[in-house]
């Protein structure tokens, strides 16, 4: 027995021209109609539940019909619930219908036109390129980014750590809560004070040893990186501070327990500043300034060797920065010195052969004029000349020793060839030193 009335089946059959439908056929069709309606309702209820609604809509029925591969009903789509009215055709014969809303044409005509919808457009921009965020309107500015640094919060927060990112007077809620323990805050203060303590060499050595070897300092790495950057930015005239923060950088890199890879992009700028900066240490001795540049070059080489596997563009970017400063005649000789030893530290003899050697002939004239004028630039120019001879002497590394038959001294013919390749000044220095292997390596023999 079907819940669906078989008389409805007979009415539909008579409307399509089928009269005298068999009772068994009508019963079977009624049961099939009941099953199909239950199937549609079951699928429609799924759409309702997934839509997190409690009212079944005509859209749910249409979606259920599409899922069941049945052509949906048309003309019943509405965002509002339908209201059904009831009309009586006679005794016991009610007729249900959908009530239509009455529309006042005068109000409709006089109503203001709706705004024209904007066309759909799509734009794309880079959030970051190789870990570097481009300065475009869609990305936050450097000041906004600085305010979002993860700084300890709360009544026991370290004011030094807050001041490092400029948040001491700004109430900014960080994206991620990062609270340092009192022990780590105390350790950070002690280590930073020890590195900058000029009165005790033993104190500085202990801090360096601790930062280089102690495990469990992972939470402090971003704060040390920020400290290094701040000190280099604001202490360019203090050679002692610059030297000590470079030692701190070396300790962080050499600590095998620390994962410094995400912070390499932040460590490179202060090291490059100490390598190719214009004025370092103010009135400090020339030897101290160039010792700082030598140390920074060794750090650049260490960074390039240790972290180039994580970023395949690290070495090219370092070499590009150094080469740009080396080829700029407006830069002081101290910057040229740092660029030369930096290029060698990044890529070794191959970079010297490909980037420095082809540019030596025009650069040699600038160097020769500075040495000849016997002015204040001469000591720095002589340092640059020594750096050039030192990196050129590495060109024969890995090459086979000179075969029998080569002269043991730099002959006039060989010197003339060197003059054409690297200029008179450098050729004369190589000839005076009798460095035949370097001469042949320069000429590619």
GROMACS .gro file of C-alpha atoms in nm:
model
  445
    1UNK     CA    1   0.000   0.000   0.000
    2UNK     CA    2   0.148   0.336  -0.104
    3UNK     CA    3   0.114   0.661   0.082
    4UNK     CA    4   0.076   0.833  -0.254
    5UNK     CA    5  -0.286   0.829  -0.371
    6UNK     CA    6  -0.329   0.610  -0.686
    7UNK     CA    7  -0.612   0.843  -0.797
    8UNK     CA    8  -0.349   1.108  -0.870
    9UNK     CA    9  -0.179   0.861  -1.102
   10UNK     CA   10  -0.509   0.801  -1.288
   11UNK     CA   11  -0.565   1.178  -1.321
   12UNK     CA   12  -0.223   1.225  -1.476
   13UNK     CA   13  -0.280   0.924  -1.706
   14UNK     CA   14  -0.613   1.065  -1.828
   15UNK     CA   15  -0.445   1.405  -1.893
   16UNK     CA   16  -0.207   1.238  -2.140
   17UNK     CA   17  -0.477   1.029  -2.307
   18UNK     CA   18  -0.455   0.699  -2.115
   19UNK     CA   19  -0.801   0.590  -2.000
   20UNK     CA   20  -0.906   0.292  -1.789
   21UNK     CA   21  -0.562   0.245  -1.624
   22UNK     CA   22  -0.528  -0.093  -1.455
   23UNK     CA   23  -0.544  -0.080  -1.074
   24UNK     CA   24  -0.221  -0.283  -1.031
   25UNK     CA   25  -0.036  -0.050  -1.266
   26UNK     CA   26  -0.165   0.256  -1.079
   27UNK     CA   27  -0.055   0.106  -0.745
   28UNK     CA   28   0.295   0.025  -0.874
   29UNK     CA   29   0.336   0.371  -1.027
   30UNK     CA   30   0.221   0.531  -0.700
   31UNK     CA   31   0.486   0.340  -0.505
   32UNK     CA   32   0.752   0.441  -0.760
   33UNK     CA   33   0.648   0.807  -0.737
   34UNK     CA   34   0.671   0.784  -0.358
   35UNK     CA   35   1.025   0.641  -0.384
   36UNK     CA   36   1.137   0.909  -0.631
   37UNK     CA   37   0.998   1.192  -0.419
   38UNK     CA   38   1.172   1.051  -0.108
   39UNK     CA   39   1.498   1.029  -0.305
   40UNK     CA   40   1.472   1.393  -0.416
   41UNK     CA   41   1.390   1.509  -0.064
   42UNK     CA   42   1.682   1.316   0.082
   43UNK     CA   43   1.927   1.482  -0.158
   44UNK     CA   44   1.767   1.825  -0.102
   45UNK     CA   45   1.803   1.786   0.277
   46UNK     CA   46   2.175   1.724   0.226
   47UNK     CA   47   2.210   2.061   0.051
   48UNK     CA   48   2.010   2.226   0.328
   49UNK     CA   49   2.230   2.081   0.603
   50UNK     CA   50   2.553   2.165   0.421
   51UNK     CA   51   2.422   2.519   0.384
   52UNK     CA   52   2.369   2.524   0.763
   53UNK     CA   53   2.004   2.609   0.724
   54UNK     CA   54   1.686   2.473   0.884
   55UNK     CA   55   1.444   2.575   0.606
   56UNK     CA   56   1.425   2.375   0.283
   57UNK     CA   57   1.419   2.600  -0.023
   58UNK     CA   58   1.332   2.551  -0.387
   59UNK     CA   59   1.700   2.593  -0.468
   60UNK     CA   60   1.775   2.279  -0.264
   61UNK     CA   61   1.516   2.087  -0.468
   62UNK     CA   62   1.667   2.213  -0.794
   63UNK     CA   63   2.017   2.112  -0.683
   64UNK     CA   64   1.888   1.768  -0.583
   65UNK     CA   65   1.728   1.721  -0.926
   66UNK     CA   66   2.057   1.817  -1.095
   67UNK     CA   67   2.247   1.566  -0.881
   68UNK     CA   68   1.997   1.294  -0.978
   69UNK     CA   69   2.039   1.385  -1.346
   70UNK     CA   70   1.681   1.512  -1.372
   71UNK     CA   71   1.593   1.834  -1.551
   72UNK     CA   72   1.515   2.089  -1.277
   73UNK     CA   73   1.187   2.272  -1.247
   74UNK     CA   74   1.183   2.625  -1.384
   75UNK     CA   75   1.002   2.930  -1.247
   76UNK     CA   76   1.026   2.841  -0.880
   77UNK     CA   77   1.359   3.010  -0.795
   78UNK     CA   78   1.324   3.264  -0.515
   79UNK     CA   79   1.538   3.404  -0.237
   80UNK     CA   80   1.231   3.446  -0.018
   81UNK     CA   81   1.012   3.166   0.119
   82UNK     CA   82   0.708   3.099  -0.096
   83UNK     CA   83   0.364   3.177   0.039
   84UNK     CA   84   0.088   2.944  -0.069
   85UNK     CA   85  -0.271   3.052  -0.091
   86UNK     CA   86  -0.578   2.828  -0.089
   87UNK     CA   87  -0.880   2.860  -0.316
   88UNK     CA   88  -1.191   2.647  -0.307
   89UNK     CA   89  -1.334   2.509  -0.633
   90UNK     CA   90  -1.622   2.341  -0.461
   91UNK     CA   91  -1.708   2.133  -0.159
   92UNK     CA   92  -1.398   1.934  -0.056
   93UNK     CA   93  -1.184   2.047  -0.353
   94UNK     CA   94  -0.924   2.302  -0.231
   95UNK     CA   95  -0.671   2.444  -0.478
   96UNK     CA   96  -0.334   2.574  -0.358
   97UNK     CA   97  -0.141   2.839  -0.548
   98UNK     CA   98   0.161   3.064  -0.500
   99UNK     CA   99   0.063   3.415  -0.402
  100UNK     CA  100   0.207   3.683  -0.628
  101UNK     CA  101   0.331   4.007  -0.480
  102UNK     CA  102   0.145   4.315  -0.594
  103UNK     CA  103   0.372   4.570  -0.756
  104UNK     CA  104   0.291   4.940  -0.774
  105UNK     CA  105   0.409   5.047  -1.121
  106UNK     CA  106   0.416   5.415  -1.027
  107UNK     CA  107   0.660   5.349  -0.742
  108UNK     CA  108   0.860   5.116  -0.961
  109UNK     CA  109   0.893   5.371  -1.242
  110UNK     CA  110   0.983   5.660  -1.012
  111UNK     CA  111   1.233   5.462  -0.806
  112UNK     CA  112   1.598   5.562  -0.864
  113UNK     CA  113   1.801   5.333  -1.083
  114UNK     CA  114   2.036   5.097  -0.899
  115UNK     CA  115   2.409   5.154  -0.920
  116UNK     CA  116   2.586   4.985  -1.205
  117UNK     CA  117   2.788   4.696  -1.064
  118UNK     CA  118   3.163   4.717  -1.109
  119UNK     CA  119   3.323   4.481  -1.353
  120UNK     CA  120   3.504   4.185  -1.208
  121UNK     CA  121   3.881   4.236  -1.228
  122UNK     CA  122   4.179   4.039  -1.108
  123UNK     CA  123   4.519   4.166  -1.005
  124UNK     CA  124   4.831   3.984  -0.882
  125UNK     CA  125   5.132   4.097  -0.685
  126UNK     CA  126   5.433   3.938  -0.518
  127UNK     CA  127   5.423   3.899  -0.143
  128UNK     CA  128   5.792   3.815  -0.149
  129UNK     CA  129   6.061   3.738  -0.406
  130UNK     CA  130   6.333   3.505  -0.281
  131UNK     CA  131   6.247   3.601   0.075
  132UNK     CA  132   6.261   3.978   0.003
  133UNK     CA  133   5.933   4.171   0.026
  134UNK     CA  134   5.900   4.422  -0.261
  135UNK     CA  135   5.802   4.780  -0.178
  136UNK     CA  136   5.461   4.803  -0.344
  137UNK     CA  137   5.133   4.954  -0.214
  138UNK     CA  138   4.981   4.609  -0.150
  139UNK     CA  139   5.255   4.509   0.096
  140UNK     CA  140   5.307   4.664   0.440
  141UNK     CA  141   5.576   4.925   0.474
  142UNK     CA  142   5.897   4.865   0.666
  143UNK     CA  143   5.764   5.070   0.958
  144UNK     CA  144   5.451   4.857   0.979
  145UNK     CA  145   5.654   4.539   0.956
  146UNK     CA  146   5.882   4.657   1.233
  147UNK     CA  147   5.582   4.713   1.460
  148UNK     CA  148   5.475   4.353   1.407
  149UNK     CA  149   5.804   4.208   1.531
  150UNK     CA  150   5.766   3.935   1.789
  151UNK     CA  151   5.857   4.114   2.108
  152UNK     CA  152   5.797   3.993   2.462
  153UNK     CA  153   5.484   4.138   2.616
  154UNK     CA  154   5.338   4.166   2.962
  155UNK     CA  155   5.441   4.323   3.293
  156UNK     CA  156   5.770   4.130   3.302
  157UNK     CA  157   5.871   4.213   2.945
  158UNK     CA  158   6.224   4.328   2.884
  159UNK     CA  159   6.226   4.698   2.782
  160UNK     CA  160   6.551   4.648   2.592
  161UNK     CA  161   6.392   4.391   2.365
  162UNK     CA  162   6.092   4.618   2.303
  163UNK     CA  163   6.313   4.915   2.225
  164UNK     CA  164   6.504   4.712   1.969
  165UNK     CA  165   6.199   4.709   1.740
  166UNK     CA  166   6.072   5.055   1.828
  167UNK     CA  167   5.768   4.935   2.023
  168UNK     CA  168   5.843   5.082   2.362
  169UNK     CA  169   5.577   5.351   2.323
  170UNK     CA  170   5.343   5.177   2.080
  171UNK     CA  171   5.078   4.929   2.187
  172UNK     CA  172   5.075   4.672   1.906
  173UNK     CA  173   4.928   4.329   1.941
  174UNK     CA  174   5.163   4.078   1.771
  175UNK     CA  175   5.027   3.823   1.528
  176UNK     CA  176   5.186   3.545   1.732
  177UNK     CA  177   5.239   3.556   2.105
  178UNK     CA  178   5.608   3.518   2.181
  179UNK     CA  179   5.712   3.544   2.543
  180UNK     CA  180   6.069   3.493   2.657
  181UNK     CA  181   6.145   3.344   2.994
  182UNK     CA  182   6.320   3.560   3.252
  183UNK     CA  183   6.630   3.344   3.221
  184UNK     CA  184   6.655   3.403   2.843
  185UNK     CA  185   6.593   3.776   2.884
  186UNK     CA  186   6.871   3.794   3.144
  187UNK     CA  187   7.104   3.591   2.921
  188UNK     CA  188   7.035   3.822   2.627
  189UNK     CA  189   7.118   4.131   2.832
  190UNK     CA  190   7.435   3.979   2.976
  191UNK     CA  191   7.566   3.863   2.638
  192UNK     CA  192   7.496   4.196   2.466
  193UNK     CA  193   7.659   4.391   2.748
  194UNK     CA  194   7.958   4.157   2.749
  195UNK     CA  195   8.023   4.197   2.376
  196UNK     CA  196   8.021   4.577   2.410
  197UNK     CA  197   8.233   4.588   2.726
  198UNK     CA  198   8.564   4.752   2.632
  199UNK     CA  199   8.716   4.708   2.978
  200UNK     CA  200   8.726   4.327   2.995
  201UNK     CA  201   8.863   4.108   2.719
  202UNK     CA  202   8.791   3.799   2.927
  203UNK     CA  203   8.424   3.899   2.959
  204UNK     CA  204   8.393   3.939   2.581
  205UNK     CA  205   8.566   3.608   2.516
  206UNK     CA  206   8.330   3.425   2.753
  207UNK     CA  207   8.026   3.577   2.582
  208UNK     CA  208   8.159   3.479   2.238
  209UNK     CA  209   8.228   3.122   2.353
  210UNK     CA  210   7.882   3.092   2.507
  211UNK     CA  211   7.701   3.224   2.202
  212UNK     CA  212   7.902   2.997   1.973
  213UNK     CA  213   7.861   2.672   2.165
  214UNK     CA  214   7.553   2.687   2.391
  215UNK     CA  215   7.240   2.504   2.266
  216UNK     CA  216   6.887   2.613   2.352
  217UNK     CA  217   6.919   2.969   2.220
  218UNK     CA  218   6.673   2.929   1.932
  219UNK     CA  219   6.422   3.179   2.072
  220UNK     CA  220   6.688   3.448   2.099
  221UNK     CA  221   6.816   3.426   1.740
  222UNK     CA  222   6.577   3.690   1.596
  223UNK     CA  223   6.662   3.926   1.882
  224UNK     CA  224   7.036   3.887   1.830
  225UNK     CA  225   6.988   3.948   1.456
  226UNK     CA  226   6.787   4.262   1.531
  227UNK     CA  227   7.050   4.376   1.781
  228UNK     CA  228   7.328   4.333   1.522
  229UNK     CA  229   7.134   4.529   1.262
  230UNK     CA  230   7.053   4.812   1.501
  231UNK     CA  231   7.410   4.847   1.626
  232UNK     CA  232   7.558   4.855   1.274
  233UNK     CA  233   7.303   5.114   1.165
  234UNK     CA  234   7.360   5.350   1.457
  235UNK     CA  235   7.730   5.291   1.531
  236UNK     CA  236   7.906   5.336   1.198
  237UNK     CA  237   8.160   5.569   1.360
  238UNK     CA  238   8.249   5.328   1.642
  239UNK     CA  239   8.497   5.072   1.513
  240UNK     CA  240   8.487   4.876   1.840
  241UNK     CA  241   8.110   4.824   1.829
  242UNK     CA  242   8.122   4.724   1.462
  243UNK     CA  243   8.396   4.470   1.528
  244UNK     CA  244   8.212   4.319   1.822
  245UNK     CA  245   7.878   4.277   1.643
  246UNK     CA  246   8.065   4.108   1.359
  247UNK     CA  247   8.210   3.866   1.616
  248UNK     CA  248   7.856   3.811   1.744
  249UNK     CA  249   7.748   3.734   1.386
  250UNK     CA  250   8.031   3.483   1.351
  251UNK     CA  251   7.931   3.313   1.677
  252UNK     CA  252   7.569   3.277   1.562
  253UNK     CA  253   7.674   3.127   1.229
  254UNK     CA  254   7.924   2.884   1.385
  255UNK     CA  255   7.681   2.759   1.650
  256UNK     CA  256   7.583   2.415   1.520
  257UNK     CA  257   7.276   2.400   1.746
  258UNK     CA  258   7.110   2.708   1.594
  259UNK     CA  259   6.900   2.716   1.277
  260UNK     CA  260   6.996   3.051   1.127
  261UNK     CA  261   6.881   2.987   0.767
  262UNK     CA  262   6.560   3.198   0.793
  263UNK     CA  263   6.761   3.497   0.919
  264UNK     CA  264   7.037   3.501   0.655
  265UNK     CA  265   6.858   3.773   0.458
  266UNK     CA  266   6.866   3.992   0.771
  267UNK     CA  267   7.228   3.909   0.858
  268UNK     CA  268   7.377   3.989   0.517
  269UNK     CA  269   7.308   4.369   0.510
  270UNK     CA  270   7.500   4.456   0.830
  271UNK     CA  271   7.792   4.236   0.720
  272UNK     CA  272   7.796   4.400   0.375
  273UNK     CA  273   7.788   4.740   0.544
  274UNK     CA  274   8.105   4.654   0.737
  275UNK     CA  275   8.261   4.520   0.417
  276UNK     CA  276   8.191   4.791   0.160
  277UNK     CA  277   8.066   5.084   0.369
  278UNK     CA  278   8.202   5.429   0.285
  279UNK     CA  279   8.308   5.549   0.628
  280UNK     CA  280   8.373   5.295   0.900
  281UNK     CA  281   8.496   5.389   1.244
  282UNK     CA  282   8.519   5.764   1.190
  283UNK     CA  283   8.875   5.865   1.281
  284UNK     CA  284   8.990   5.513   1.366
  285UNK     CA  285   9.328   5.391   1.246
  286UNK     CA  286   9.343   5.271   0.889
  287UNK     CA  287   9.466   4.931   1.002
  288UNK     CA  288   9.160   4.883   1.225
  289UNK     CA  289   8.923   4.980   0.944
  290UNK     CA  290   9.078   4.738   0.698
  291UNK     CA  291   9.092   4.465   0.965
  292UNK     CA  292   8.716   4.506   1.005
  293UNK     CA  293   8.669   4.476   0.628
  294UNK     CA  294   8.886   4.162   0.625
  295UNK     CA  295   8.675   4.008   0.901
  296UNK     CA  296   8.351   4.101   0.723
  297UNK     CA  297   8.484   3.941   0.403
  298UNK     CA  298   8.554   3.617   0.588
  299UNK     CA  299   8.195   3.626   0.721
  300UNK     CA  300   8.056   3.684   0.371
  301UNK     CA  301   8.252   3.384   0.248
  302UNK     CA  302   8.127   3.174   0.541
  303UNK     CA  303   7.765   3.276   0.474
  304UNK     CA  304   7.797   3.205   0.101
  305UNK     CA  305   7.948   2.863   0.165
  306UNK     CA  306   7.709   2.756   0.440
  307UNK     CA  307   7.374   2.888   0.317
  308UNK     CA  308   7.398   2.893  -0.063
  309UNK     CA  309   7.225   2.553  -0.076
  310UNK     CA  310   6.910   2.710   0.073
  311UNK     CA  311   6.901   2.998  -0.177
  312UNK     CA  312   7.053   2.953  -0.521
  313UNK     CA  313   7.056   3.333  -0.571
  314UNK     CA  314   7.256   3.413  -0.256
  315UNK     CA  315   7.602   3.398  -0.416
  316UNK     CA  316   7.501   3.590  -0.733
  317UNK     CA  317   7.342   3.866  -0.526
  318UNK     CA  318   7.649   3.899  -0.301
  319UNK     CA  319   7.881   3.904  -0.602
  320UNK     CA  320   7.660   4.159  -0.779
  321UNK     CA  321   7.668   4.394  -0.479
  322UNK     CA  322   8.046   4.373  -0.449
  323UNK     CA  323   8.105   4.413  -0.824
  324UNK     CA  324   7.877   4.718  -0.841
  325UNK     CA  325   8.085   4.892  -0.572
  326UNK     CA  326   8.415   4.784  -0.727
  327UNK     CA  327   8.322   4.936  -1.065
  328UNK     CA  328   8.203   5.267  -0.918
  329UNK     CA  329   8.494   5.517  -0.940
  330UNK     CA  330   8.309   5.760  -0.711
  331UNK     CA  331   8.336   5.520  -0.417
  332UNK     CA  332   8.638   5.550  -0.183
  333UNK     CA  333   8.923   5.302  -0.201
  334UNK     CA  334   8.814   5.146   0.127
  335UNK     CA  335   8.492   5.038  -0.045
  336UNK     CA  336   8.690   4.906  -0.343
  337UNK     CA  337   8.912   4.709  -0.106
  338UNK     CA  338   8.610   4.548   0.060
  339UNK     CA  339   8.449   4.472  -0.276
  340UNK     CA  340   8.764   4.300  -0.406
  341UNK     CA  341   8.818   4.075  -0.106
  342UNK     CA  342   8.441   4.018  -0.086
  343UNK     CA  343   8.429   3.891  -0.444
  344UNK     CA  344   8.716   3.655  -0.373
  345UNK     CA  345   8.550   3.531  -0.054
  346UNK     CA  346   8.221   3.461  -0.234
  347UNK     CA  347   8.352   3.272  -0.535
  348UNK     CA  348   8.727   3.222  -0.505
  349UNK     CA  349   8.958   3.223  -0.808
  350UNK     CA  350   8.671   3.168  -1.054
  351UNK     CA  351   8.505   3.497  -0.958
  352UNK     CA  352   8.842   3.675  -0.968
  353UNK     CA  353   8.902   3.544  -1.319
  354UNK     CA  354   8.553   3.625  -1.450
  355UNK     CA  355   8.468   3.953  -1.274
  356UNK     CA  356   8.784   4.125  -1.148
  357UNK     CA  357   9.042   4.041  -1.414
  358UNK     CA  358   8.847   4.181  -1.716
  359UNK     CA  359   8.803   4.516  -1.536
  360UNK     CA  360   9.159   4.558  -1.408
  361UNK     CA  361   9.299   4.753  -1.706
  362UNK     CA  362   9.062   5.054  -1.672
  363UNK     CA  363   9.069   5.033  -1.290
  364UNK     CA  364   9.450   5.032  -1.282
  365UNK     CA  365   9.462   5.389  -1.414
  366UNK     CA  366   9.248   5.513  -1.123
  367UNK     CA  367   9.472   5.327  -0.879
  368UNK     CA  368   9.795   5.452  -1.039
  369UNK     CA  369   9.683   5.816  -1.023
  370UNK     CA  370   9.594   5.790  -0.652
  371UNK     CA  371   9.932   5.636  -0.564
  372UNK     CA  372  10.125   5.887  -0.773
  373UNK     CA  373   9.961   6.198  -0.624
  374UNK     CA  374  10.099   6.124  -0.274
  375UNK     CA  375   9.779   6.251  -0.113
  376UNK     CA  376   9.549   6.130   0.165
  377UNK     CA  377   9.412   5.858  -0.063
  378UNK     CA  378   9.749   5.694  -0.119
  379UNK     CA  379   9.751   5.463   0.188
  380UNK     CA  380   9.408   5.326   0.096
  381UNK     CA  381   9.513   5.288  -0.269
  382UNK     CA  382   9.820   5.090  -0.163
  383UNK     CA  383   9.594   4.863   0.044
  384UNK     CA  384   9.377   4.806  -0.263
  385UNK     CA  385   9.685   4.727  -0.471
  386UNK     CA  386   9.794   4.471  -0.213
  387UNK     CA  387   9.446   4.315  -0.215
  388UNK     CA  388   9.449   4.290  -0.595
  389UNK     CA  389   9.790   4.120  -0.595
  390UNK     CA  390   9.672   3.881  -0.325
  391UNK     CA  391   9.357   3.772  -0.510
  392UNK     CA  392   9.542   3.748  -0.841
  393UNK     CA  393   9.798   3.516  -0.681
  394UNK     CA  394   9.514   3.267  -0.619
  395UNK     CA  395   9.446   3.227  -0.991
  396UNK     CA  396   9.708   2.953  -1.026
  397UNK     CA  397   9.551   2.747  -0.745
  398UNK     CA  398   9.436   2.415  -0.881
  399UNK     CA  399   9.634   2.462  -1.203
  400UNK     CA  400   9.917   2.229  -1.299
  401UNK     CA  401  10.267   2.345  -1.221
  402UNK     CA  402  10.460   2.507  -1.504
  403UNK     CA  403  10.599   2.259  -1.746
  404UNK     CA  404  10.968   2.243  -1.818
  405UNK     CA  405  11.078   2.510  -2.060
  406UNK     CA  406  10.901   2.805  -1.896
  407UNK     CA  407  11.126   3.082  -1.774
  408UNK     CA  408  11.177   3.112  -1.399
  409UNK     CA  409  11.158   3.493  -1.417
  410UNK     CA  410  10.912   3.738  -1.567
  411UNK     CA  411  11.066   3.820  -1.904
  412UNK     CA  412  11.019   4.148  -2.086
  413UNK     CA  413  10.786   3.981  -2.333
  414UNK     CA  414  10.575   3.837  -2.052
  415UNK     CA  415  10.571   4.174  -1.876
  416UNK     CA  416  10.454   4.345  -2.196
  417UNK     CA  417  10.168   4.100  -2.220
  418UNK     CA  418  10.078   4.170  -1.855
  419UNK     CA  419  10.078   4.545  -1.927
  420UNK     CA  420   9.816   4.490  -2.195
  421UNK     CA  421   9.610   4.269  -1.965
  422UNK     CA  422   9.618   4.436  -1.622
  423UNK     CA  423   9.806   4.765  -1.664
  424UNK     CA  424  10.158   4.882  -1.594
  425UNK     CA  425  10.136   4.919  -1.217
  426UNK     CA  426  10.013   4.568  -1.142
  427UNK     CA  427  10.240   4.417  -1.407
  428UNK     CA  428  10.541   4.589  -1.248
  429UNK     CA  429  10.451   4.458  -0.901
  430UNK     CA  430  10.417   4.101  -1.034
  431UNK     CA  431  10.750   4.132  -1.215
  432UNK     CA  432  10.925   4.265  -0.903
  433UNK     CA  433  10.793   3.970  -0.701
  434UNK     CA  434  10.902   3.727  -0.974
  435UNK     CA  435  10.562   3.555  -0.954
  436UNK     CA  436  10.576   3.371  -1.285
  437UNK     CA  437  10.291   3.135  -1.201
  438UNK     CA  438  10.052   3.424  -1.135
  439UNK     CA  439  10.162   3.593  -1.459
  440UNK     CA  440  10.089   3.282  -1.664
  441UNK     CA  441   9.757   3.230  -1.480
  442UNK     CA  442   9.651   3.588  -1.563
  443UNK     CA  443   9.737   3.540  -1.929
  444UNK     CA  444   9.571   3.199  -1.938
  445UNK     CA  445   9.887   3.007  -2.037
   0.00000   0.00000   0.00000
